[in-house]
Amino acid sequence: AGLLLVAAAALVRWRQPVFAATSRVAHYLGEVRAEVRKVTWPSWNELRKSTVVILIFVIIIGIVISLMDFVFSLLLVSLPGRLFA
């Protein structure tokens, strides 16, 4: 009987933090849901325009980085060979 009482006390002691954590998580998720409902989502037209702008920007940055890589490669590979040959 004593062992059963100790086991029951341990179970109660273990479940309290679990229930408290579950309650906090549920409260947090409820707040997240309320905040998501407040968000003003973009229209499909706005989303498409933004996507096009981002794609163009990424392409331009890719071209700039490629050109810089090409120029620096030429300078670092061919220039020392020309200077010291």
PDB file of C-alpha atoms in Angstrom:
ATOM      1  CA  ALA A   1       0.000   0.000   0.000  1.00  0.00           C
ATOM      2  CA  GLY A   2       2.881   2.337   0.799  1.00  0.00           C
ATOM      3  CA  LEU A   3       4.462   1.698  -2.575  1.00  0.00           C
ATOM      4  CA  LEU A   4       1.152   2.419  -4.282  1.00  0.00           C
ATOM      5  CA  LEU A   5       0.864   5.704  -2.383  1.00  0.00           C
ATOM      6  CA  VAL A   6       4.408   6.709  -3.390  1.00  0.00           C
ATOM      7  CA  ALA A   7       3.686   5.813  -7.029  1.00  0.00           C
ATOM      8  CA  ALA A   8       0.472   7.851  -6.993  1.00  0.00           C
ATOM      9  CA  ALA A   9       2.279  10.837  -5.468  1.00  0.00           C
ATOM     10  CA  ALA A  10       5.032  10.557  -8.079  1.00  0.00           C
ATOM     11  CA  LEU A  11       2.444  10.391 -10.854  1.00  0.00           C
ATOM     12  CA  VAL A  12       0.666  13.498  -9.569  1.00  0.00           C
ATOM     13  CA  ARG A  13       3.988  15.300  -9.158  1.00  0.00           C
ATOM     14  CA  TRP A  14       5.019  14.329 -12.705  1.00  0.00           C
ATOM     15  CA  ARG A  15       1.700  15.289 -14.314  1.00  0.00           C
ATOM     16  CA  GLN A  16       1.541  18.801 -12.843  1.00  0.00           C
ATOM     17  CA  PRO A  17       4.453  20.205 -14.907  1.00  0.00           C
ATOM     18  CA  VAL A  18       3.236  18.327 -17.982  1.00  0.00           C
ATOM     19  CA  PHE A  19      -0.241  19.827 -17.684  1.00  0.00           C
ATOM     20  CA  ALA A  20       1.236  23.267 -16.958  1.00  0.00           C
ATOM     21  CA  ALA A  21       3.457  23.043 -20.041  1.00  0.00           C
ATOM     22  CA  THR A  22       0.542  21.825 -22.153  1.00  0.00           C
ATOM     23  CA  SER A  23      -1.560  24.718 -20.911  1.00  0.00           C
ATOM     24  CA  ARG A  24       1.190  27.241 -21.754  1.00  0.00           C
ATOM     25  CA  VAL A  25       1.637  25.780 -25.239  1.00  0.00           C
ATOM     26  CA  ALA A  26      -2.110  25.842 -25.873  1.00  0.00           C
ATOM     27  CA  HIS A  27      -2.286  29.472 -24.705  1.00  0.00           C
ATOM     28  CA  TYR A  28       0.669  30.413 -26.912  1.00  0.00           C
ATOM     29  CA  LEU A  29      -0.843  28.723 -29.972  1.00  0.00           C
ATOM     30  CA  GLY A  30      -4.133  30.507 -29.331  1.00  0.00           C
ATOM     31  CA  GLU A  31      -2.297  33.842 -29.278  1.00  0.00           C
ATOM     32  CA  VAL A  32      -0.439  32.944 -32.481  1.00  0.00           C
ATOM     33  CA  ARG A  33      -3.717  32.118 -34.192  1.00  0.00           C
ATOM     34  CA  ALA A  34      -5.207  35.461 -33.088  1.00  0.00           C
ATOM     35  CA  GLU A  35      -2.178  37.346 -34.427  1.00  0.00           C
ATOM     36  CA  VAL A  36      -2.270  35.497 -37.767  1.00  0.00           C
ATOM     37  CA  ARG A  37      -5.894  36.546 -38.175  1.00  0.00           C
ATOM     38  CA  LYS A  38      -4.796  40.204 -37.855  1.00  0.00           C
ATOM     39  CA  VAL A  39      -2.301  39.911 -40.721  1.00  0.00           C
ATOM     40  CA  THR A  40      -3.190  41.721 -43.939  1.00  0.00           C
ATOM     41  CA  TRP A  41      -2.208  39.243 -46.623  1.00  0.00           C
ATOM     42  CA  PRO A  42      -1.179  40.529 -50.071  1.00  0.00           C
ATOM     43  CA  SER A  43      -3.447  40.038 -53.049  1.00  0.00           C
ATOM     44  CA  TRP A  44      -2.370  37.660 -55.818  1.00  0.00           C
ATOM     45  CA  ASN A  45      -1.537  40.647 -58.018  1.00  0.00           C
ATOM     46  CA  GLU A  46       0.696  42.187 -55.334  1.00  0.00           C
ATOM     47  CA  LEU A  47       2.317  38.817 -54.731  1.00  0.00           C
ATOM     48  CA  ARG A  48       3.084  38.341 -58.436  1.00  0.00           C
ATOM     49  CA  LYS A  49       4.540  41.851 -58.762  1.00  0.00           C
ATOM     50  CA  SER A  50       6.733  41.357 -55.703  1.00  0.00           C
ATOM     51  CA  THR A  51       7.917  37.991 -56.995  1.00  0.00           C
ATOM     52  CA  VAL A  52       8.877  39.488 -60.360  1.00  0.00           C
ATOM     53  CA  VAL A  53      10.808  42.300 -58.658  1.00  0.00           C
ATOM     54  CA  ILE A  54      12.686  39.816 -56.474  1.00  0.00           C
ATOM     55  CA  LEU A  55      13.508  37.535 -59.420  1.00  0.00           C
ATOM     56  CA  ILE A  56      14.834  40.459 -61.466  1.00  0.00           C
ATOM     57  CA  PHE A  57      16.925  41.626 -58.518  1.00  0.00           C
ATOM     58  CA  VAL A  58      18.357  38.127 -57.974  1.00  0.00           C
ATOM     59  CA  ILE A  59      19.242  37.829 -61.670  1.00  0.00           C
ATOM     60  CA  ILE A  60      20.958  41.246 -61.664  1.00  0.00           C
ATOM     61  CA  ILE A  61      22.923  40.430 -58.511  1.00  0.00           C
ATOM     62  CA  GLY A  62      23.926  37.065 -60.030  1.00  0.00           C
ATOM     63  CA  ILE A  63      25.207  38.797 -63.168  1.00  0.00           C
ATOM     64  CA  VAL A  64      27.138  41.385 -61.127  1.00  0.00           C
ATOM     65  CA  ILE A  65      28.767  38.710 -58.964  1.00  0.00           C
ATOM     66  CA  SER A  66      29.641  36.630 -62.044  1.00  0.00           C
ATOM     67  CA  LEU A  67      31.247  39.637 -63.741  1.00  0.00           C
ATOM     68  CA  MET A  68      33.206  40.489 -60.600  1.00  0.00           C
ATOM     69  CA  ASP A  69      34.408  36.881 -60.352  1.00  0.00           C
ATOM     70  CA  PHE A  70      35.460  36.902 -64.002  1.00  0.00           C
ATOM     71  CA  VAL A  71      37.350  40.202 -63.690  1.00  0.00           C
ATOM     72  CA  PHE A  72      39.094  39.231 -60.454  1.00  0.00           C
ATOM     73  CA  SER A  73      40.023  35.837 -61.918  1.00  0.00           C
ATOM     74  CA  LEU A  74      41.595  37.546 -64.926  1.00  0.00           C
ATOM     75  CA  LEU A  75      43.478  39.960 -62.705  1.00  0.00           C
ATOM     76  CA  LEU A  76      44.723  37.377 -60.235  1.00  0.00           C
ATOM     77  CA  VAL A  77      45.632  34.690 -62.778  1.00  0.00           C
ATOM     78  CA  SER A  78      46.904  36.519 -65.851  1.00  0.00           C
ATOM     79  CA  LEU A  79      48.364  39.714 -64.374  1.00  0.00           C
ATOM     80  CA  PRO A  80      51.090  38.067 -62.237  1.00  0.00           C
ATOM     81  CA  GLY A  81      52.016  35.879 -65.224  1.00  0.00           C
ATOM     82  CA  ARG A  82      52.446  38.948 -67.408  1.00  0.00           C
ATOM     83  CA  LEU A  83      54.377  40.885 -64.782  1.00  0.00           C
ATOM     84  CA  PHE A  84      56.863  38.148 -63.909  1.00  0.00           C
ATOM     85  CA  ALA A  85      57.210  36.283 -67.236  1.00  0.00           C
TER      86      ALA A  85
END
